[in-house]
Coordinates of C-alpha atoms in Angstrom, one line a residue:
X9 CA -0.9 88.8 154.2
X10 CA -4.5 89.2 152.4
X11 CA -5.6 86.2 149.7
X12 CA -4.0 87.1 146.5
X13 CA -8.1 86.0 144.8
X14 CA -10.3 87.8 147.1
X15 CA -13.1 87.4 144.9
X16 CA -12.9 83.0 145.4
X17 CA -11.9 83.3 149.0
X18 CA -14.1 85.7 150.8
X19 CA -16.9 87.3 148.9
X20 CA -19.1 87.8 152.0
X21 CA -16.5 89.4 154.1
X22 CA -17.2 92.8 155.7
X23 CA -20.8 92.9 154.7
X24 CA -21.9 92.7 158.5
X25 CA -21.5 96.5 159.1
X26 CA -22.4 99.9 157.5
X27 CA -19.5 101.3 155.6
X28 CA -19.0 105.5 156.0
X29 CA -16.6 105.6 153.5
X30 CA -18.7 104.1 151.0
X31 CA -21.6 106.2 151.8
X32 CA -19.0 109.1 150.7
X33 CA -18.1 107.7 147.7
X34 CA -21.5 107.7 146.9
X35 CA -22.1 111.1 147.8
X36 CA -19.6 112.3 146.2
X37 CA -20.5 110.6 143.5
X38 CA -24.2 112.5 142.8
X39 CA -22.4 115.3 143.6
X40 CA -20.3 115.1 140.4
X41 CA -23.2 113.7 138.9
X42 CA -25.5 117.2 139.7
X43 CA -22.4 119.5 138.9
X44 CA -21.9 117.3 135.5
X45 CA -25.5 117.8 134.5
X46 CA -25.5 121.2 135.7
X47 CA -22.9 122.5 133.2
X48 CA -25.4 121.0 130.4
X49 CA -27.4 124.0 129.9
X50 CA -26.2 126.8 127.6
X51 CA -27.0 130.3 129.6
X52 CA -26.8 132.4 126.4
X53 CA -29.2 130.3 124.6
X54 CA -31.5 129.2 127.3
X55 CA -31.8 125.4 126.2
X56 CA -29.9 122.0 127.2
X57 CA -26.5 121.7 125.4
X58 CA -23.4 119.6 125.6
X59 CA -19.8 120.9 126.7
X60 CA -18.0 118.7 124.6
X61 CA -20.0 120.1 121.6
X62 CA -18.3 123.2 121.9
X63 CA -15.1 122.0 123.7
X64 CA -14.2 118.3 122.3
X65 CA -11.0 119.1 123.4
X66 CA -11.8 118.9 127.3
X67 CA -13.0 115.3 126.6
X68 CA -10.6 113.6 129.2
X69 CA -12.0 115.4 131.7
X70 CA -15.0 112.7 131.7
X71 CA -12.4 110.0 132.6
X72 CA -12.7 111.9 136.1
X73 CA -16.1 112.9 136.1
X74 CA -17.8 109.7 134.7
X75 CA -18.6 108.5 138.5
X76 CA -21.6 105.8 138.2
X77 CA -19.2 103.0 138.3
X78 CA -18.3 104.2 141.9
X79 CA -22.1 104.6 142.8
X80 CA -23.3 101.2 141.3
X81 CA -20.4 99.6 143.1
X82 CA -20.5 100.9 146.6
X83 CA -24.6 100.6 146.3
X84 CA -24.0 96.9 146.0
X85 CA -22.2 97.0 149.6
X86 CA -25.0 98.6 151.0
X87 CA -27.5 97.1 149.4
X88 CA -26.0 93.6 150.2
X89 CA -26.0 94.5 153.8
X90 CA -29.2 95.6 153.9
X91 CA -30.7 91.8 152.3
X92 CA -28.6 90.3 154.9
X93 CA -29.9 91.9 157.8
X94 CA -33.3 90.8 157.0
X95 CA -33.7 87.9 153.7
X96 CA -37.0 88.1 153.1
X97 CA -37.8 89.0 149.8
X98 CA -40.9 90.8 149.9
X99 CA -39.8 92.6 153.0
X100 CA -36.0 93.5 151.4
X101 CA -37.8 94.5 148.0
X102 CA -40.4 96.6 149.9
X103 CA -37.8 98.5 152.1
X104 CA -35.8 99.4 149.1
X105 CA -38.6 100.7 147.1
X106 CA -39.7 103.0 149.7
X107 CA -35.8 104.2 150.1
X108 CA -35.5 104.6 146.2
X109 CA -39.0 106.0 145.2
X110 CA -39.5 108.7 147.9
X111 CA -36.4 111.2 146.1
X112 CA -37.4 110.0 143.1
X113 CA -41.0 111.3 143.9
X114 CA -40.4 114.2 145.2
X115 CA -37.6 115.5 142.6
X116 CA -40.4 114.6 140.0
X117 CA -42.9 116.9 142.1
X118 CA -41.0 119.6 142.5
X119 CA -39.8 120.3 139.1
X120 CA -43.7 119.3 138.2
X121 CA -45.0 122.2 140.1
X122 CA -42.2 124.5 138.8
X123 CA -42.5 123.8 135.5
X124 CA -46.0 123.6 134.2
X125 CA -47.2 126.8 135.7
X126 CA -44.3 128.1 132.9
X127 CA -44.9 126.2 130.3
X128 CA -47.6 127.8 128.3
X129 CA -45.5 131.6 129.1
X130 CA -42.2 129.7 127.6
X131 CA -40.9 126.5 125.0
X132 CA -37.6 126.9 127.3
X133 CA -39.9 125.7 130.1
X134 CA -40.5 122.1 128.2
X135 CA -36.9 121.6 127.0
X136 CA -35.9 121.8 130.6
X137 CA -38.8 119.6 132.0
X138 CA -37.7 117.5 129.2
X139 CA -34.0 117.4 130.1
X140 CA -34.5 117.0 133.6
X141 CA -36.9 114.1 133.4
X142 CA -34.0 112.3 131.2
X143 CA -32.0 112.2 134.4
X144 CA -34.0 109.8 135.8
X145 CA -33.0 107.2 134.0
X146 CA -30.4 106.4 136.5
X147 CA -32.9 105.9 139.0
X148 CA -34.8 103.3 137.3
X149 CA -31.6 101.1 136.4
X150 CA -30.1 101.6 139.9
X151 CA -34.0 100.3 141.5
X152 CA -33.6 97.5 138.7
X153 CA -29.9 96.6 140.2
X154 CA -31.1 97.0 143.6
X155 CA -34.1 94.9 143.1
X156 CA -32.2 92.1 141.9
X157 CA -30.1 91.6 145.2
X158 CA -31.9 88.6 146.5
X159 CA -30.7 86.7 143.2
X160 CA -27.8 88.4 142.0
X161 CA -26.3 88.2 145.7
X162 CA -26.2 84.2 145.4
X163 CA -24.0 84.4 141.9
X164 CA -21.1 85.7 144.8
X165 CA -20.5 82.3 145.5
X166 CA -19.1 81.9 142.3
X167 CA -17.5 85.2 141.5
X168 CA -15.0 84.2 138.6
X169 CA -17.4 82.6 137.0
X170 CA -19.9 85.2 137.1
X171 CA -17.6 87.8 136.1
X172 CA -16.4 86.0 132.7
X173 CA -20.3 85.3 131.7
X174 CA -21.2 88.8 132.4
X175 CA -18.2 90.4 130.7
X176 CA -18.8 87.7 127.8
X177 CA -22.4 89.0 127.5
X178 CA -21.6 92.5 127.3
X179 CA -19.2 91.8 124.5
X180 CA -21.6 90.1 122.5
X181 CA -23.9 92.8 122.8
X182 CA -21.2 95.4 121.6
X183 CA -20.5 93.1 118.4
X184 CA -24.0 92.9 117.9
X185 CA -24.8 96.3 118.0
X186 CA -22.2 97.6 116.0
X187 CA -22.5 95.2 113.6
X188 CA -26.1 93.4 113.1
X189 CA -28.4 95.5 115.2
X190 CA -27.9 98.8 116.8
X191 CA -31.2 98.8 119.0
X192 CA -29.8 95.6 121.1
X193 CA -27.6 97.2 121.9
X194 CA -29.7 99.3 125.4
X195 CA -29.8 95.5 126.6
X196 CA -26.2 97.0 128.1
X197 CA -27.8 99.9 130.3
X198 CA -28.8 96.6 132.4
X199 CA -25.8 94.6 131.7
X200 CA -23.0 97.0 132.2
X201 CA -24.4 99.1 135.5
X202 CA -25.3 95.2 136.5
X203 CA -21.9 93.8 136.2
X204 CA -20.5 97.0 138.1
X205 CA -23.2 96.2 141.4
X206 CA -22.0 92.5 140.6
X207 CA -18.6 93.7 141.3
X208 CA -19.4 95.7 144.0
X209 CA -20.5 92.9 146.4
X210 CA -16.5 91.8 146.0
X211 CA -15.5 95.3 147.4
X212 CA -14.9 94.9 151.3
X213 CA -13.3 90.9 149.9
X214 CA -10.9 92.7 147.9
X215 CA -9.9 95.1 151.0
X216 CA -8.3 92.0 152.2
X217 CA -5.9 91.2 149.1
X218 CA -2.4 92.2 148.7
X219 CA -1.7 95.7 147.7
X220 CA 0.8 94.3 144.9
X221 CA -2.3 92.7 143.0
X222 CA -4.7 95.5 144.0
X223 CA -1.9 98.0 142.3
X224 CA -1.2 95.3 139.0
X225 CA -4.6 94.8 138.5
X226 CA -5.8 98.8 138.8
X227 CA -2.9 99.4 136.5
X228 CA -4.3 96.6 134.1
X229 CA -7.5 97.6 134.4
X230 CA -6.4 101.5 133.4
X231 CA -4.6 100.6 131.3
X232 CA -7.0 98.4 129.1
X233 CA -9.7 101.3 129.7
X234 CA -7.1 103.8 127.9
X235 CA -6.4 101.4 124.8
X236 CA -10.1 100.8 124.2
X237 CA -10.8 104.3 124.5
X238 CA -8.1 105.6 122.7
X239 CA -6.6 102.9 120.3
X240 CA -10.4 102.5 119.4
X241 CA -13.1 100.9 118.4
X242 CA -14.3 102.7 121.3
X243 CA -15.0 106.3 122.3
X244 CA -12.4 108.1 123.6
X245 CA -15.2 109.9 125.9
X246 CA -16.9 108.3 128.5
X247 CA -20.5 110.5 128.2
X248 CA -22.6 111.2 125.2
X249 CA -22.9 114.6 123.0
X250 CA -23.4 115.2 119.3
X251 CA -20.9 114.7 116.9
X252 CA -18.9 112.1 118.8
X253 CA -17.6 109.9 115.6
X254 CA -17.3 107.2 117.8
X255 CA -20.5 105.0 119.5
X256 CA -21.5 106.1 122.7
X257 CA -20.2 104.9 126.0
X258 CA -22.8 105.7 127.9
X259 CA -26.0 105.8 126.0
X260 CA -26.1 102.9 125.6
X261 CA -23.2 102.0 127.9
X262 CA -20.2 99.4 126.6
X263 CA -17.3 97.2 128.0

């Protein structure tokens, strides 16, 4: 039988080996992503939109599509595995930079060389150029996350303990935003997608619990999710589009 506190009794466990079906998840993952994003451009118009704008009632469908949890989470395996295979910072830092920035530079050239040709024939040309430099963002919190390995990967050692902090500090920065300052409250694009990679590094330790806390604590953890979302304060949808009478959950991201 598995430890019934993975998290205390094995955080380093599996991390010695690649992990296929993580690299799915994660590809599935920017799949959903691309498709998401793809379905945020109004043909008839010829400019960026948002579904939810004209259909709030699909709004549970982002409960299925919001997938970045997933990719932050199974990035920490791999990124974890990758620090452990060779712990040198400069060389781990350099190696991950290379992997990260190459994509990133060459989706930034390709749309470059597409787009600016266009741009003095059509506005529709900088509203896309626009919209699809926005999507980077991702990149630069995931190389942020990723970056942070050779520190955050020593907090493992004392998961519940990190875990509280980190949910305590997201918190505070929801209170505080909603209720002092709104601007503090990006200082959770770093903190939420943070905690998730934090998580993730518990992933292959939690393969060894017992199914029967796996289920209880899925089904808490839904279940919580739901009464935030819809019981309130919190958005009942987990992306971003005008006329949401709620705060964001994404932009900037909460508990």
């Amino acid at each position: 039988m598995g430890s019934p506190l993975p998290l205390a009794s094995a955080p380093d466990a599996g991390l010695g080996r690649r992990d296929r079906v993580l690299d799915a998840v994660r590809a599935v993952a920017l799949v959903v992503v691309v498709a998401g994003h793809s379905l945020e451009w109004d043909t008839s118009t010829g400019s960026p939109t948002a579904v939810l704008e004209q259909r709030p009632g699909l709004v549970w469908v982002t409960w299925v599509a919001q997938v970045l949890p997933l990719f932050f989470a199974a990035g920490a395996v791999t990124n974890a595995i990758s620090w452990r295979r060779d712990p040198d910072v400069a060389a781990y830092l350099r190696r991950r930079l290379v992997r990260l920035s190459t994509p990133g530079l060459v989706y930034a050239a390709l749309w470059t060389v597409l787009l600016v040709p266009l741009t003095p024939l059509s506005p529709l040309a900088g509203f896309a150029g626009r919209f699809l430099a926005e999507l980077m963002w991702f990149l630069a919190v995931y190389a942020a996350a990723t970056l942070a390995v050779p520190w955050t990967i020593r907090w493992t050692r004392r998961p519940w303990l990190t875990v509280g902090l980190w949910l305590a500090g997201i918190v505070a920065v929801d209170l505080v935003r909603w209720n002092v300052w709104a601007p503090l409250g990006w200082l959770n694009l770093v903190l939420v997608w943070g905690f998730v990679h934090q998580v993730g590094y518990h992933l292959p330790a939690l393969r060894q619990a017992r199914r029967a806390w796996l289920v209880g604590g899925g089904v808490a953890s839904v279940a919580t999710a739901v009464g935030l979302g819809v019981l309130g304060p919190y958005s009942s949808s987990m992306v971003s589009f005008g006329g949401d009478p709620e705060p964001s959950n994404l932009a900037p991201p909460t508990l």
